[in-house]
Amino acid sequence: MIKGFLFDLDGVIVDTAVYHYAAWKKMANQMGFDIDEEFNETLKGISRMDSIARILEHGKMQLPEDRILELATLKNDWYVEMIDEMTEENILPGITELIAQIKESGLKMALGSASKNAPRILDRIGLASFFDAVVDGNSVSKSKPDPEVFIKGAEALELKNDECVVVEDAFAGIEAAHAAGMKAIGIGTAENLPNADLILTSFEGVDLQDLIDQKLS
């Protein structure tokens, strides 16, 4: 029986991928190489440090740990400058309505995101009060596809893993949900998310009860 939802943030509630990509691309360019949008897809759902490791490998670069930490801070500074301009207009279609339905139904709801800026973004877009718990990059030590973020999300909601449904837009996020013993709704395409239990292109016009009864029972 479904008693709670665990939402990823980037690409599900808001599209911050464009800001991440701009910041990562700027970082790579400053080191003398480039990353494209296809490569950027491989960074979705994983932590900042794991992303840097992949980017450096892509650029065939090896750097000392202190320089890597400097780059992580620099990239985040650029990213934060961009997300500080976000408003409720940045919320993806149908999400506000779905979250309201979940809240009204009495089901629990948590955010499960690798982003360390998740609370900041929720405040900017006006959705912070809807969530019963937030588990983000400050709360976990392992990146998706490790299930840590969703296991901690279920614990924060005081629910069993199999009572939770995950909403994700990344392959690694779906894998993490399944590793935690949870069903997963994928936002995207069957090509990008072949491992999802249910795939939606968006939440526009989605009825919560129909979603539960017809798709996730």
PDB file of C-alpha atoms in Angstrom:
ATOM      1  CA  MET A   1       0.000   0.000   0.000  1.00  0.00           C
ATOM      2  CA  ILE A   2       1.426   3.349  -1.045  1.00  0.00           C
ATOM      3  CA  LYS A   3       1.784   5.751   1.854  1.00  0.00           C
ATOM      4  CA  GLY A   4       4.413   8.186   0.610  1.00  0.00           C
ATOM      5  CA  PHE A   5       6.170   9.743  -2.355  1.00  0.00           C
ATOM      6  CA  LEU A   6       9.873  10.522  -2.651  1.00  0.00           C
ATOM      7  CA  PHE A   7      10.638  13.189  -5.256  1.00  0.00           C
ATOM      8  CA  ASP A   8      13.918  13.887  -6.943  1.00  0.00           C
ATOM      9  CA  LEU A   9      14.403  17.613  -7.537  1.00  0.00           C
ATOM     10  CA  ASP A  10      16.368  18.331 -10.693  1.00  0.00           C
ATOM     11  CA  GLY A  11      14.348  17.486 -13.779  1.00  0.00           C
ATOM     12  CA  VAL A  12      11.277  16.476 -11.761  1.00  0.00           C
ATOM     13  CA  ILE A  13      10.139  19.517  -9.777  1.00  0.00           C
ATOM     14  CA  VAL A  14      12.268  22.122 -11.539  1.00  0.00           C
ATOM     15  CA  ASP A  15      14.594  21.994 -14.508  1.00  0.00           C
ATOM     16  CA  THR A  16      17.912  22.980 -13.005  1.00  0.00           C
ATOM     17  CA  ALA A  17      19.787  20.758 -15.449  1.00  0.00           C
ATOM     18  CA  VAL A  18      20.373  23.745 -17.712  1.00  0.00           C
ATOM     19  CA  TYR A  19      22.107  25.592 -14.857  1.00  0.00           C
ATOM     20  CA  HIS A  20      24.209  22.584 -13.897  1.00  0.00           C
ATOM     21  CA  TYR A  21      25.230  22.128 -17.514  1.00  0.00           C
ATOM     22  CA  ALA A  22      26.184  25.788 -17.916  1.00  0.00           C
ATOM     23  CA  ALA A  23      28.323  25.683 -14.766  1.00  0.00           C
ATOM     24  CA  TRP A  24      29.997  22.359 -15.595  1.00  0.00           C
ATOM     25  CA  LYS A  25      30.671  23.504 -19.152  1.00  0.00           C
ATOM     26  CA  LYS A  26      32.226  26.738 -17.903  1.00  0.00           C
ATOM     27  CA  MET A  27      34.458  24.754 -15.551  1.00  0.00           C
ATOM     28  CA  ALA A  28      35.561  22.372 -18.312  1.00  0.00           C
ATOM     29  CA  ASN A  29      36.210  25.243 -20.721  1.00  0.00           C
ATOM     30  CA  GLN A  30      38.441  26.971 -18.194  1.00  0.00           C
ATOM     31  CA  MET A  31      40.541  23.788 -18.084  1.00  0.00           C
ATOM     32  CA  GLY A  32      40.849  23.692 -21.860  1.00  0.00           C
ATOM     33  CA  PHE A  33      38.257  21.159 -22.986  1.00  0.00           C
ATOM     34  CA  ASP A  34      34.518  20.922 -23.531  1.00  0.00           C
ATOM     35  CA  ILE A  35      31.503  18.818 -22.580  1.00  0.00           C
ATOM     36  CA  ASP A  36      28.342  18.484 -24.646  1.00  0.00           C
ATOM     37  CA  GLU A  37      24.718  17.887 -23.674  1.00  0.00           C
ATOM     38  CA  GLU A  38      24.997  14.148 -24.334  1.00  0.00           C
ATOM     39  CA  PHE A  39      27.852  13.861 -21.838  1.00  0.00           C
ATOM     40  CA  ASN A  40      25.946  16.043 -19.392  1.00  0.00           C
ATOM     41  CA  GLU A  41      23.173  13.401 -19.339  1.00  0.00           C
ATOM     42  CA  THR A  42      25.628  11.032 -17.628  1.00  0.00           C
ATOM     43  CA  LEU A  43      25.952  13.504 -14.728  1.00  0.00           C
ATOM     44  CA  LYS A  44      22.262  13.508 -13.856  1.00  0.00           C
ATOM     45  CA  GLY A  45      21.447  12.203 -10.397  1.00  0.00           C
ATOM     46  CA  ILE A  46      25.015  11.870  -9.139  1.00  0.00           C
ATOM     47  CA  SER A  47      26.916  13.969  -6.610  1.00  0.00           C
ATOM     48  CA  ARG A  48      29.037  17.020  -7.302  1.00  0.00           C
ATOM     49  CA  MET A  49      32.319  15.237  -6.543  1.00  0.00           C
ATOM     50  CA  ASP A  50      31.414  12.210  -8.649  1.00  0.00           C
ATOM     51  CA  SER A  51      30.463  14.587 -11.470  1.00  0.00           C
ATOM     52  CA  ILE A  52      33.845  16.299 -11.286  1.00  0.00           C
ATOM     53  CA  ALA A  53      35.583  12.921 -11.368  1.00  0.00           C
ATOM     54  CA  ARG A  54      33.727  12.004 -14.563  1.00  0.00           C
ATOM     55  CA  ILE A  55      34.433  15.390 -16.155  1.00  0.00           C
ATOM     56  CA  LEU A  56      38.155  15.182 -15.381  1.00  0.00           C
ATOM     57  CA  GLU A  57      38.291  11.658 -16.760  1.00  0.00           C
ATOM     58  CA  HIS A  58      36.485  12.897 -19.876  1.00  0.00           C
ATOM     59  CA  GLY A  59      39.083  15.655 -20.264  1.00  0.00           C
ATOM     60  CA  LYS A  60      41.920  13.216 -19.526  1.00  0.00           C
ATOM     61  CA  MET A  61      43.065  15.362 -16.624  1.00  0.00           C
ATOM     62  CA  GLN A  62      44.469  14.504 -13.227  1.00  0.00           C
ATOM     63  CA  LEU A  63      44.463  17.140 -10.501  1.00  0.00           C
ATOM     64  CA  PRO A  64      45.463  17.227  -6.827  1.00  0.00           C
ATOM     65  CA  GLU A  65      42.687  16.888  -4.277  1.00  0.00           C
ATOM     66  CA  ASP A  66      42.899  20.513  -3.134  1.00  0.00           C
ATOM     67  CA  ARG A  67      42.420  21.767  -6.696  1.00  0.00           C
ATOM     68  CA  ILE A  68      39.456  19.437  -7.195  1.00  0.00           C
ATOM     69  CA  LEU A  69      37.834  20.869  -4.065  1.00  0.00           C
ATOM     70  CA  GLU A  70      38.455  24.390  -5.355  1.00  0.00           C
ATOM     71  CA  LEU A  71      36.719  23.499  -8.622  1.00  0.00           C
ATOM     72  CA  ALA A  72      33.768  22.013  -6.752  1.00  0.00           C
ATOM     73  CA  THR A  73      33.327  25.255  -4.822  1.00  0.00           C
ATOM     74  CA  LEU A  74      33.742  27.399  -7.922  1.00  0.00           C
ATOM     75  CA  LYS A  75      31.179  25.404  -9.897  1.00  0.00           C
ATOM     76  CA  ASN A  76      28.700  25.592  -7.029  1.00  0.00           C
ATOM     77  CA  ASP A  77      29.165  29.359  -6.716  1.00  0.00           C
ATOM     78  CA  TRP A  78      28.286  29.799 -10.394  1.00  0.00           C
ATOM     79  CA  TYR A  79      25.305  27.468 -10.031  1.00  0.00           C
ATOM     80  CA  VAL A  80      23.962  29.211  -6.907  1.00  0.00           C
ATOM     81  CA  GLU A  81      24.110  32.590  -8.665  1.00  0.00           C
ATOM     82  CA  MET A  82      21.801  31.132 -11.328  1.00  0.00           C
ATOM     83  CA  ILE A  83      19.325  29.346  -9.039  1.00  0.00           C
ATOM     84  CA  ASP A  84      18.962  32.392  -6.799  1.00  0.00           C
ATOM     85  CA  GLU A  85      17.012  33.929  -9.668  1.00  0.00           C
ATOM     86  CA  MET A  86      14.467  31.077  -9.665  1.00  0.00           C
ATOM     87  CA  THR A  87      10.791  31.623  -8.815  1.00  0.00           C
ATOM     88  CA  GLU A  88       7.601  29.555  -8.801  1.00  0.00           C
ATOM     89  CA  GLU A  89       7.516  30.092 -12.561  1.00  0.00           C
ATOM     90  CA  ASN A  90      10.380  27.583 -12.807  1.00  0.00           C
ATOM     91  CA  ILE A  91       8.249  24.733 -11.416  1.00  0.00           C
ATOM     92  CA  LEU A  92       7.641  22.098 -14.092  1.00  0.00           C
ATOM     93  CA  PRO A  93       4.085  21.661 -15.451  1.00  0.00           C
ATOM     94  CA  GLY A  94       1.652  19.702 -13.282  1.00  0.00           C
ATOM     95  CA  ILE A  95       3.960  19.360 -10.274  1.00  0.00           C
ATOM     96  CA  THR A  96       2.295  21.982  -8.070  1.00  0.00           C
ATOM     97  CA  GLU A  97      -1.103  20.361  -8.661  1.00  0.00           C
ATOM     98  CA  LEU A  98       0.201  16.836  -7.976  1.00  0.00           C
ATOM     99  CA  ILE A  99       1.979  17.883  -4.789  1.00  0.00           C
ATOM    100  CA  ALA A 100      -1.189  19.614  -3.610  1.00  0.00           C
ATOM    101  CA  GLN A 101      -3.173  16.428  -4.260  1.00  0.00           C
ATOM    102  CA  ILE A 102      -0.658  14.362  -2.294  1.00  0.00           C
ATOM    103  CA  LYS A 103      -0.788  16.800   0.608  1.00  0.00           C
ATOM    104  CA  GLU A 104      -4.585  16.859   0.641  1.00  0.00           C
ATOM    105  CA  SER A 105      -4.787  13.055   0.515  1.00  0.00           C
ATOM    106  CA  GLY A 106      -2.805  12.688   3.727  1.00  0.00           C
ATOM    107  CA  LEU A 107       0.038  10.796   2.056  1.00  0.00           C
ATOM    108  CA  LYS A 108       3.543  11.705   3.164  1.00  0.00           C
ATOM    109  CA  MET A 109       6.076  13.360   0.926  1.00  0.00           C
ATOM    110  CA  ALA A 110       9.856  13.798   0.987  1.00  0.00           C
ATOM    111  CA  LEU A 111      12.519  15.154  -1.293  1.00  0.00           C
ATOM    112  CA  GLY A 112      15.379  12.792  -2.144  1.00  0.00           C
ATOM    113  CA  SER A 113      18.014  14.649  -4.114  1.00  0.00           C
ATOM    114  CA  ALA A 114      21.779  14.575  -4.589  1.00  0.00           C
ATOM    115  CA  SER A 115      21.725  18.382  -4.703  1.00  0.00           C
ATOM    116  CA  LYS A 116      23.187  20.160  -1.694  1.00  0.00           C
ATOM    117  CA  ASN A 117      21.183  23.219  -2.748  1.00  0.00           C
ATOM    118  CA  ALA A 118      17.796  21.473  -2.570  1.00  0.00           C
ATOM    119  CA  PRO A 119      16.436  23.397   0.469  1.00  0.00           C
ATOM    120  CA  ARG A 120      17.524  26.682  -1.115  1.00  0.00           C
ATOM    121  CA  ILE A 121      15.694  25.856  -4.347  1.00  0.00           C
ATOM    122  CA  LEU A 122      12.513  24.750  -2.546  1.00  0.00           C
ATOM    123  CA  ASP A 123      12.485  28.073  -0.708  1.00  0.00           C
ATOM    124  CA  ARG A 124      12.979  30.040  -3.925  1.00  0.00           C
ATOM    125  CA  ILE A 125      10.077  28.314  -5.696  1.00  0.00           C
ATOM    126  CA  GLY A 126       7.749  28.355  -2.673  1.00  0.00           C
ATOM    127  CA  LEU A 127       7.305  24.597  -2.157  1.00  0.00           C
ATOM    128  CA  ALA A 128       9.343  24.012   1.014  1.00  0.00           C
ATOM    129  CA  SER A 129       6.285  23.809   3.289  1.00  0.00           C
ATOM    130  CA  PHE A 130       4.748  20.944   1.291  1.00  0.00           C
ATOM    131  CA  PHE A 131       7.456  18.417   2.130  1.00  0.00           C
ATOM    132  CA  ASP A 132       7.507  16.424   5.354  1.00  0.00           C
ATOM    133  CA  ALA A 133      11.242  15.773   5.003  1.00  0.00           C
ATOM    134  CA  VAL A 134      14.210  16.717   2.849  1.00  0.00           C
ATOM    135  CA  VAL A 135      17.123  14.336   2.296  1.00  0.00           C
ATOM    136  CA  ASP A 136      19.774  15.944   0.122  1.00  0.00           C
ATOM    137  CA  GLY A 137      23.469  15.912  -0.668  1.00  0.00           C
ATOM    138  CA  ASN A 138      24.216  17.228   2.821  1.00  0.00           C
ATOM    139  CA  SER A 139      22.562  14.166   4.378  1.00  0.00           C
ATOM    140  CA  VAL A 140      24.049  11.296   2.361  1.00  0.00           C
ATOM    141  CA  SER A 141      27.512  10.022   1.558  1.00  0.00           C
ATOM    142  CA  LYS A 142      26.728   7.855  -1.477  1.00  0.00           C
ATOM    143  CA  SER A 143      25.431   8.869  -4.891  1.00  0.00           C
ATOM    144  CA  LYS A 144      22.644   7.240  -6.827  1.00  0.00           C
ATOM    145  CA  PRO A 145      22.380   4.445  -7.989  1.00  0.00           C
ATOM    146  CA  ASP A 146      23.158   3.692  -4.340  1.00  0.00           C
ATOM    147  CA  PRO A 147      19.761   3.695  -2.575  1.00  0.00           C
ATOM    148  CA  GLU A 148      20.939   5.618   0.520  1.00  0.00           C
ATOM    149  CA  VAL A 149      19.022   8.826  -0.267  1.00  0.00           C
ATOM    150  CA  PHE A 150      15.707   7.001  -0.689  1.00  0.00           C
ATOM    151  CA  ILE A 151      16.215   4.676   2.263  1.00  0.00           C
ATOM    152  CA  LYS A 152      16.837   7.727   4.446  1.00  0.00           C
ATOM    153  CA  GLY A 153      13.807   9.412   2.894  1.00  0.00           C
ATOM    154  CA  ALA A 154      11.562   6.504   3.894  1.00  0.00           C
ATOM    155  CA  GLU A 155      13.060   6.537   7.389  1.00  0.00           C
ATOM    156  CA  ALA A 156      12.415  10.282   7.690  1.00  0.00           C
ATOM    157  CA  LEU A 157       8.767   9.677   6.765  1.00  0.00           C
ATOM    158  CA  GLU A 158       8.617   6.729   9.188  1.00  0.00           C
ATOM    159  CA  LEU A 159       7.515   4.433   6.364  1.00  0.00           C
ATOM    160  CA  LYS A 160       8.668   1.064   5.089  1.00  0.00           C
ATOM    161  CA  ASN A 161      10.583   1.119   1.815  1.00  0.00           C
ATOM    162  CA  ASP A 162       7.867  -0.733  -0.103  1.00  0.00           C
ATOM    163  CA  GLU A 163       5.297   1.835   1.029  1.00  0.00           C
ATOM    164  CA  CYS A 164       7.094   4.558  -0.950  1.00  0.00           C
ATOM    165  CA  VAL A 165       7.069   5.495  -4.629  1.00  0.00           C
ATOM    166  CA  VAL A 166       9.998   7.381  -6.133  1.00  0.00           C
ATOM    167  CA  VAL A 167       9.646  10.037  -8.833  1.00  0.00           C
ATOM    168  CA  GLU A 168      12.829  10.377 -10.912  1.00  0.00           C
ATOM    169  CA  ASP A 169      14.132  11.598 -14.251  1.00  0.00           C
ATOM    170  CA  ALA A 170      17.497   9.802 -14.233  1.00  0.00           C
ATOM    171  CA  PHE A 171      18.423   6.190 -14.983  1.00  0.00           C
ATOM    172  CA  ALA A 172      20.630   6.109 -11.864  1.00  0.00           C
ATOM    173  CA  GLY A 173      17.720   7.382  -9.768  1.00  0.00           C
ATOM    174  CA  ILE A 174      15.413   4.613 -10.977  1.00  0.00           C
ATOM    175  CA  GLU A 175      18.124   2.080 -10.177  1.00  0.00           C
ATOM    176  CA  ALA A 176      18.449   3.558  -6.686  1.00  0.00           C
ATOM    177  CA  ALA A 177      14.703   3.288  -6.125  1.00  0.00           C
ATOM    178  CA  HIS A 178      14.650  -0.359  -7.145  1.00  0.00           C
ATOM    179  CA  ALA A 179      17.688  -1.092  -4.991  1.00  0.00           C
ATOM    180  CA  ALA A 180      15.680   0.291  -2.073  1.00  0.00           C
ATOM    181  CA  GLY A 181      12.746  -1.965  -2.914  1.00  0.00           C
ATOM    182  CA  MET A 182      10.566   0.892  -4.162  1.00  0.00           C
ATOM    183  CA  LYS A 183       8.579   1.375  -7.347  1.00  0.00           C
ATOM    184  CA  ALA A 184       9.662   4.254  -9.546  1.00  0.00           C
ATOM    185  CA  ILE A 185       7.852   6.694 -11.809  1.00  0.00           C
ATOM    186  CA  GLY A 186      10.127   7.992 -14.536  1.00  0.00           C
ATOM    187  CA  ILE A 187       9.703  11.442 -16.033  1.00  0.00           C
ATOM    188  CA  GLY A 188      11.077  11.237 -19.546  1.00  0.00           C
ATOM    189  CA  THR A 189      11.105   8.665 -22.315  1.00  0.00           C
ATOM    190  CA  ALA A 190      11.225   4.883 -22.523  1.00  0.00           C
ATOM    191  CA  GLU A 191      14.528   5.233 -24.362  1.00  0.00           C
ATOM    192  CA  ASN A 192      16.196   7.101 -21.488  1.00  0.00           C
ATOM    193  CA  LEU A 193      14.374   5.346 -18.650  1.00  0.00           C
ATOM    194  CA  PRO A 194      13.781   1.725 -19.727  1.00  0.00           C
ATOM    195  CA  ASN A 195      14.043   0.623 -16.090  1.00  0.00           C
ATOM    196  CA  ALA A 196      11.084   2.696 -14.786  1.00  0.00           C
ATOM    197  CA  ASP A 197       7.881   0.991 -13.573  1.00  0.00           C
ATOM    198  CA  LEU A 198       5.851   3.772 -15.160  1.00  0.00           C
ATOM    199  CA  ILE A 199       6.911   6.505 -17.565  1.00  0.00           C
ATOM    200  CA  LEU A 200       5.231   9.897 -17.914  1.00  0.00           C
ATOM    201  CA  THR A 201       6.317  12.762 -20.110  1.00  0.00           C
ATOM    202  CA  SER A 202       4.952  15.221 -17.538  1.00  0.00           C
ATOM    203  CA  PHE A 203       2.474  15.471 -14.665  1.00  0.00           C
ATOM    204  CA  GLU A 204       0.082  17.784 -16.492  1.00  0.00           C
ATOM    205  CA  GLY A 205      -3.482  16.583 -15.962  1.00  0.00           C
ATOM    206  CA  VAL A 206      -2.436  13.602 -13.840  1.00  0.00           C
ATOM    207  CA  ASP A 207      -4.921  12.506 -11.162  1.00  0.00           C
ATOM    208  CA  LEU A 208      -3.238  11.120  -8.054  1.00  0.00           C
ATOM    209  CA  GLN A 209      -5.813   8.458  -7.244  1.00  0.00           C
ATOM    210  CA  ASP A 210      -5.875   7.207 -10.818  1.00  0.00           C
ATOM    211  CA  LEU A 211      -2.100   7.099 -10.792  1.00  0.00           C
ATOM    212  CA  ILE A 212      -2.118   4.921  -7.673  1.00  0.00           C
ATOM    213  CA  ASP A 213      -5.067   2.699  -8.575  1.00  0.00           C
ATOM    214  CA  GLN A 214      -4.332   2.090 -12.220  1.00  0.00           C
ATOM    215  CA  LYS A 215      -0.584   2.386 -12.548  1.00  0.00           C
ATOM    216  CA  LEU A 216       1.132   1.567  -9.265  1.00  0.00           C
ATOM    217  CA  SER A 217      -1.093  -0.984  -7.534  1.00  0.00           C
TER     218      SER A 217
END
